[in-house]
Short mmCIF file of C-alpha atoms in Angstrom, two decimals:
data_model
loop_
_atom_site.label_atom_id
_atom_site.label_comp_id
_atom_site.label_asym_id
_atom_site.label_seq_id
_atom_site.Cartn_x
_atom_site.Cartn_y
_atom_site.Cartn_z
CA MET A 265 72.60 101.43 104.11
CA LEU A 266 73.79 105.00 103.54
CA ARG A 267 76.38 104.61 106.28
CA SER A 268 77.65 101.42 104.68
CA PHE A 269 77.89 103.14 101.28
CA VAL A 270 79.86 106.07 102.73
CA SER A 271 82.21 103.68 104.51
CA ARG A 272 82.72 101.71 101.30
CA LEU A 273 83.30 104.90 99.34
CA LEU A 274 85.93 106.16 101.80
CA SER A 275 87.74 102.83 101.72
CA SER A 276 87.74 102.95 97.90
CA VAL A 277 89.28 106.42 98.00
CA LEU A 278 91.98 105.17 100.37
CA VAL A 279 92.71 102.21 98.10
CA PHE A 280 92.92 104.55 95.10
CA VAL A 281 95.48 106.74 96.92
CA LEU A 282 97.58 103.68 97.81
CA ILE A 283 97.40 102.47 94.20
CA ALA A 284 98.50 105.93 93.00
CA ILE A 285 101.52 105.87 95.32
CA GLY A 286 102.40 102.34 94.27
CA LEU A 287 102.10 103.14 90.57
CA PHE A 288 104.34 106.18 90.87
CA LEU A 289 107.05 104.25 92.69
CA LEU A 290 106.91 101.21 90.41
CA VAL A 291 107.09 103.26 87.23
CA ARG A 292 109.81 105.63 88.44
CA LEU A 293 111.95 102.84 89.89
CA ALA A 294 111.65 100.64 86.80
CA PRO A 295 114.83 100.28 84.72
CA GLY A 296 115.26 102.58 81.73
CA ASP A 297 115.29 106.32 81.15
CA PRO A 298 112.66 108.12 79.05
CA VAL A 299 115.25 110.68 78.00
CA ASP A 300 117.13 107.95 76.10
CA MET A 301 114.11 107.58 73.82
CA MET A 302 114.18 111.31 73.01
CA ILE A 303 117.82 111.63 71.98
CA PRO A 304 118.18 112.47 68.27
CA PRO A 305 120.20 109.87 66.32
CA GLU A 306 122.68 112.53 65.22
CA ALA A 307 123.44 113.63 68.79
CA GLY A 308 126.75 112.38 70.14
CA GLY A 309 129.61 113.20 72.49
CA VAL A 310 129.22 116.49 74.29
CA ASP A 311 126.01 117.28 72.42
CA ARG A 312 124.45 114.07 73.69
CA GLU A 313 125.34 114.77 77.32
CA ALA A 314 124.14 118.37 77.07
CA TYR A 315 120.86 117.22 75.52
CA ILE A 316 120.31 114.65 78.28
CA ASP A 317 120.99 117.19 81.02
CA ALA A 318 118.67 119.77 79.42
CA MET A 319 115.83 117.26 78.96
CA ARG A 320 116.11 115.89 82.49
CA GLU A 321 116.05 119.45 83.81
CA ARG A 322 112.99 120.32 81.74
CA LEU A 323 111.10 117.15 82.76
CA GLY A 324 112.07 117.44 86.42
CA LEU A 325 113.80 114.04 86.40
CA ASN A 326 116.96 115.43 87.97
CA GLU A 327 115.11 116.12 91.23
CA PRO A 328 115.20 113.58 94.10
CA LEU A 329 112.47 110.94 93.89
CA THR A 330 110.73 112.31 97.00
CA THR A 331 110.58 115.79 95.45
CA GLN A 332 109.22 114.35 92.20
CA PHE A 333 106.54 112.48 94.15
CA VAL A 334 105.46 115.52 96.16
CA ILE A 335 105.13 117.59 92.97
CA TRP A 336 103.26 114.81 91.16
CA PHE A 337 100.93 113.97 94.05
CA GLY A 338 100.12 117.63 94.57
CA GLY A 339 99.10 117.83 90.92
CA LEU A 340 97.03 114.65 91.26
CA LEU A 341 95.05 116.18 94.12
CA ARG A 342 94.20 119.07 91.78
CA GLY A 343 93.23 116.66 89.01
CA ASP A 344 96.44 117.32 87.06
CA LEU A 345 98.12 114.16 85.74
CA GLY A 346 100.99 116.07 84.17
CA PHE A 347 102.12 116.25 80.55
CA SER A 348 103.15 113.54 78.12
CA TYR A 349 106.88 113.30 77.51
CA SER A 350 106.24 112.33 73.89
CA ASN A 351 104.07 115.19 72.65
CA GLY A 352 103.74 117.60 75.57
CA GLN A 353 99.95 117.31 75.76
CA PRO A 354 98.08 117.03 79.09
CA VAL A 355 97.81 113.39 80.11
CA GLY A 356 94.26 113.82 81.39
CA GLN A 357 93.11 115.13 78.02
CA LEU A 358 94.94 112.37 76.12
CA LEU A 359 93.31 109.66 78.21
CA PHE A 360 89.89 111.32 78.16
CA ASP A 361 89.98 111.48 74.36
CA ARG A 362 90.69 107.73 74.29
CA LEU A 363 88.20 106.84 77.03
CA GLY A 364 85.17 107.00 74.73
CA PRO A 365 86.40 104.37 72.23
CA THR A 366 87.53 102.10 75.08
CA LEU A 367 84.18 102.32 76.90
CA LEU A 368 82.32 101.79 73.62
CA LEU A 369 84.30 98.63 72.90
CA THR A 370 84.30 97.18 76.41
CA GLY A 371 80.75 98.23 77.31
CA THR A 372 79.24 96.78 74.14
CA ALA A 373 81.26 93.58 74.44
CA LEU A 374 80.27 93.15 78.10
CA VAL A 375 76.56 93.54 77.33
CA VAL A 376 76.71 91.22 74.32
CA GLY A 377 78.74 88.66 76.25
CA LEU A 378 76.28 88.58 79.16
CA VAL A 379 73.29 88.43 76.79
CA ILE A 380 74.87 85.31 75.31
CA ALA A 381 76.14 83.78 78.56
CA ILE A 382 73.05 84.07 80.78
CA PRO A 383 70.50 82.18 78.63
CA LEU A 384 73.09 79.57 77.57
CA GLY A 385 74.18 79.10 81.19
CA VAL A 386 70.59 78.63 82.32
CA LEU A 387 69.97 76.23 79.43
CA THR A 388 72.98 74.06 80.32
CA ALA A 389 71.82 73.92 83.94
CA VAL A 390 68.26 72.96 83.03
CA ARG A 391 69.43 70.44 80.40
CA ARG A 392 72.18 69.02 82.56
CA ASP A 393 74.11 66.05 81.08
CA THR A 394 72.35 66.35 77.72
CA VAL A 395 73.86 66.91 74.28
CA ALA A 396 73.12 70.64 74.57
CA ASP A 397 74.89 70.84 77.94
CA HIS A 398 77.98 68.97 76.76
CA GLY A 399 78.14 70.87 73.47
CA ILE A 400 77.83 74.36 74.96
CA THR A 401 80.20 73.54 77.82
CA SER A 402 82.82 72.15 75.42
CA VAL A 403 82.68 75.24 73.23
CA SER A 404 82.98 77.53 76.26
CA VAL A 405 86.00 75.59 77.57
CA LEU A 406 87.63 75.81 74.14
CA ALA A 407 86.99 79.56 74.00
CA ILE A 408 88.57 79.97 77.45
CA ALA A 409 91.61 77.89 76.47
CA VAL A 410 92.38 79.71 73.21
CA PRO A 411 93.92 83.20 73.73
CA SER A 412 91.80 86.11 72.54
CA PHE A 413 94.60 87.59 70.44
CA PHE A 414 94.89 84.31 68.50
CA LEU A 415 91.13 84.26 67.84
CA ALA A 416 91.37 87.91 66.79
CA MET A 417 94.13 87.24 64.27
CA LEU A 418 92.24 84.19 62.97
CA ALA A 419 89.07 86.26 62.58
CA ILE A 420 90.99 88.97 60.72
CA TYR A 421 92.49 86.37 58.38
CA VAL A 422 89.13 84.74 57.64
CA PHE A 423 86.72 87.69 57.49
CA ALA A 424 89.02 90.55 56.40
CA VAL A 425 91.71 88.87 54.30
CA GLN A 426 90.03 85.84 52.77
CA LEU A 427 86.33 86.74 52.62
CA ARG A 428 86.83 90.53 52.66
CA VAL A 429 83.46 91.12 54.27
CA LEU A 430 84.64 92.98 57.39
CA PRO A 431 87.32 95.62 58.06
CA SER A 432 90.42 94.49 59.95
CA SER A 433 91.24 97.60 61.97
CA GLY A 434 90.22 101.05 63.18
CA MET A 435 86.88 102.58 64.09
CA HIS A 436 86.07 104.08 60.70
CA SER A 437 86.99 103.76 57.07
CA SER A 438 88.99 106.59 55.56
CA GLY A 439 86.81 109.66 55.10
CA ARG A 440 83.78 108.24 56.93
CA THR A 441 82.47 108.94 60.44
CA ASP A 442 78.90 107.64 60.17
CA VAL A 443 77.30 105.16 62.57
CA PRO A 444 76.79 102.28 60.06
CA ASP A 445 80.51 102.34 59.25
CA LEU A 446 81.32 102.33 62.99
CA LEU A 447 79.04 99.35 63.60
CA ILE A 448 80.73 97.37 60.83
CA HIS A 449 84.15 98.09 62.35
CA MET A 450 82.88 97.00 65.78
CA ILE A 451 81.80 93.52 64.69
CA LEU A 452 85.17 91.77 64.94
CA PRO A 453 86.64 93.39 68.08
CA VAL A 454 83.33 93.36 69.96
CA GLY A 455 82.63 89.79 68.85
CA ILE A 456 86.00 88.46 70.05
CA LEU A 457 85.84 90.38 73.34
CA ALA A 458 82.22 89.31 73.90
CA LEU A 459 83.27 85.69 73.36
CA ALA A 460 85.99 86.14 75.99
CA VAL A 461 83.28 87.33 78.40
CA ALA A 462 80.62 84.77 77.49
CA ALA A 463 82.84 81.68 77.71
CA PRO A 464 83.63 81.80 81.46
CA PHE A 465 80.29 83.30 82.44
CA ILE A 466 78.36 80.44 80.84
CA ARG A 467 80.08 78.18 83.35
CA TYR A 468 79.51 80.61 86.24
CA VAL A 469 75.78 80.87 85.47
CA ARG A 470 75.50 77.10 85.04
CA SER A 471 77.24 76.44 88.36
CA GLY A 472 75.13 79.00 90.21
CA MET A 473 71.87 77.70 88.76
CA LEU A 474 72.71 74.07 89.55
CA GLU A 475 73.49 75.02 93.13
CA GLU A 476 70.20 76.88 93.54
CA LEU A 477 68.10 74.25 91.77
CA GLY A 478 69.34 71.65 94.24
CA LYS A 479 68.25 73.59 97.35
CA ASP A 480 65.25 72.76 99.54
CA TYR A 481 63.33 75.96 98.82
CA ILE A 482 63.21 75.08 95.11
CA ARG A 483 61.75 71.68 95.91
CA ALA A 484 59.19 73.45 98.12
CA VAL A 485 58.29 75.84 95.29
CA VAL A 486 57.84 72.90 92.90
CA ALA A 487 55.72 71.03 95.48
CA LYS A 488 53.41 74.05 95.73
CA GLY A 489 52.71 73.75 92.00
CA ALA A 490 54.84 76.58 90.62
CA SER A 491 55.43 76.52 86.87
CA PRO A 492 58.92 75.63 85.53
CA SER A 493 59.46 79.22 84.39
CA ARG A 494 58.52 80.56 87.83
CA THR A 495 60.91 78.09 89.45
CA LEU A 496 63.74 79.20 87.16
CA VAL A 497 63.07 82.84 88.02
CA HIS A 498 63.43 82.08 91.74
CA ALA A 499 66.64 80.12 91.19
CA PHE A 500 68.18 82.68 88.85
CA ARG A 501 67.41 85.61 91.12
CA ASN A 502 69.10 83.92 94.06
CA SER A 503 72.14 82.98 91.95
CA LEU A 504 72.64 86.60 90.86
CA ILE A 505 74.61 87.64 93.94
CA SER A 506 77.41 85.21 93.13
CA LEU A 507 77.30 86.27 89.48
CA VAL A 508 77.62 89.95 90.45
CA THR A 509 80.60 89.09 92.66
CA VAL A 510 82.36 87.22 89.86
CA LEU A 511 81.59 90.00 87.40
CA ALA A 512 83.19 92.62 89.66
CA LEU A 513 86.29 90.46 90.10
CA TYR A 514 86.46 89.81 86.36
CA ILE A 515 86.64 93.50 85.38
CA PRO A 516 90.48 93.79 85.61
CA VAL A 517 90.92 90.65 83.47
CA PHE A 518 88.38 92.00 81.01
CA LEU A 519 90.18 95.34 80.71
CA ALA A 520 93.51 93.57 80.20
CA GLY A 521 91.98 91.62 77.33
CA ALA A 522 90.62 94.84 75.85
CA VAL A 523 94.13 96.36 75.84
CA VAL A 524 95.45 93.45 73.79
CA LEU A 525 92.56 93.55 71.31
CA GLU A 526 92.90 97.31 70.89
CA GLN A 527 96.43 96.65 69.65
CA VAL A 528 95.39 93.82 67.34
CA PHE A 529 92.51 95.77 65.78
CA SER A 530 94.23 99.20 65.94
CA TRP A 531 91.31 100.44 68.03
CA PRO A 532 92.09 104.02 69.15
CA GLY A 533 91.42 103.49 72.84
CA MET A 534 93.33 103.91 76.08
CA GLY A 535 94.97 100.52 75.75
CA GLN A 536 96.64 101.41 72.49
CA LEU A 537 97.85 104.68 74.03
CA ALA A 538 99.22 102.81 77.06
CA VAL A 539 101.18 100.33 74.95
CA SER A 540 102.66 103.19 72.95
CA ALA A 541 103.61 104.95 76.20
CA LEU A 542 105.32 101.79 77.47
CA THR A 543 107.54 101.61 74.40
CA THR A 544 108.65 105.24 74.88
CA ARG A 545 108.77 105.12 78.70
CA ASP A 546 106.28 107.96 78.89
CA TYR A 547 105.91 107.94 82.69
CA PRO A 548 102.96 110.35 83.08
CA VAL A 549 100.84 108.51 80.49
CA ILE A 550 101.66 105.08 81.98
CA ILE A 551 100.74 106.24 85.49
CA GLY A 552 97.63 108.04 84.24
CA PHE A 553 96.44 104.93 82.42
CA GLY A 554 96.98 102.85 85.56
CA LEU A 555 94.95 105.34 87.60
CA TYR A 556 92.12 105.31 85.07
CA VAL A 557 91.97 101.51 85.18
CA ALA A 558 92.15 101.52 88.99
CA ALA A 559 89.27 104.01 89.13
CA LEU A 560 87.15 101.90 86.75
CA VAL A 561 87.79 98.74 88.79
CA LEU A 562 86.98 100.46 92.09
CA ILE A 563 83.80 101.95 90.63
CA ALA A 564 82.81 98.48 89.34
CA ASN A 565 83.37 96.94 92.77
CA LEU A 566 81.44 99.74 94.48
CA THR A 567 78.58 99.27 92.02
CA ALA A 568 78.61 95.52 92.64
CA ASP A 569 78.42 96.14 96.38
CA LEU A 570 75.33 98.29 95.85
CA LEU A 571 73.76 95.71 93.54
CA TYR A 572 73.96 93.10 96.30
CA SER A 573 71.22 95.01 98.10
CA VAL A 574 69.07 94.96 94.97
CA VAL A 575 69.38 91.27 94.13
CA ASP A 576 69.33 89.99 97.72
CA PRO A 577 67.03 91.71 100.26
CA ARG A 578 68.83 89.89 103.08
CA VAL A 579 71.92 91.96 102.42
CA ARG A 580 69.87 95.17 102.49
CA SER A 581 68.22 94.27 105.78
CA SER A 582 71.54 93.49 107.45
CA ARG A 583 73.01 96.95 106.76
#
């Protein structure tokens, strides 16, 4: 098992390096020039050209692309993501400062979403073709069909504008940093993001449970006199490996949804920083954000690979 983990880890590192190279090339070869966004409105004529030349020299953008890549990749190997074009701050520090709010939002939403999805998915499988099954399935399909940003704006209109019971944006009210105020601000963004997680996973859990409940070993367990709860435990445990796989594959989609909701709710996370960097063509921040997301996805997939051995002993014995 240790050998398999090391092999998986090395392959993840290789994938990360390839993603880093691809991100650098895609961002640098994209149309547009970040220097254009920095030109003062009053600059014109000779002053404009002189300003552009000076800024490109200072940012190293006048060097050949291969030279820029060698310099950037050398910094990446040292853990240096460069400096933001917009404010001159280290990109690593900017992203790290925003990582906490993003993990708080996504982590809480993921836990809440799974807490909702797993029991409802099991219930729809056990009560197949009943009113409960059709009702829960219909609501989950509707939640999948409606974009999260639309639900977010609707929730803001209802709970923040009309009822005025919940804040519409930010992590804290002005002048407050206490936990109760944070929890109140988390209700809307976490609720919408958790719904985006729960809706598809209800269907995944239902499908996995129905598949397991129809297998011969379940009929054998029932024939031996096992209780319904014991039977469900057996079926759910064996359906976990497919659920873990889907969860690992869903992480990129989940993070993309979080970026959108961070904008809608003005949540000060990495997604909001990335969108701001896109509008100003802040290359180092865009690339740094992409690398952070790539690292999170690779870590999630590596964790899922390890969890296979926990939920299914057959996988552990084959390694």
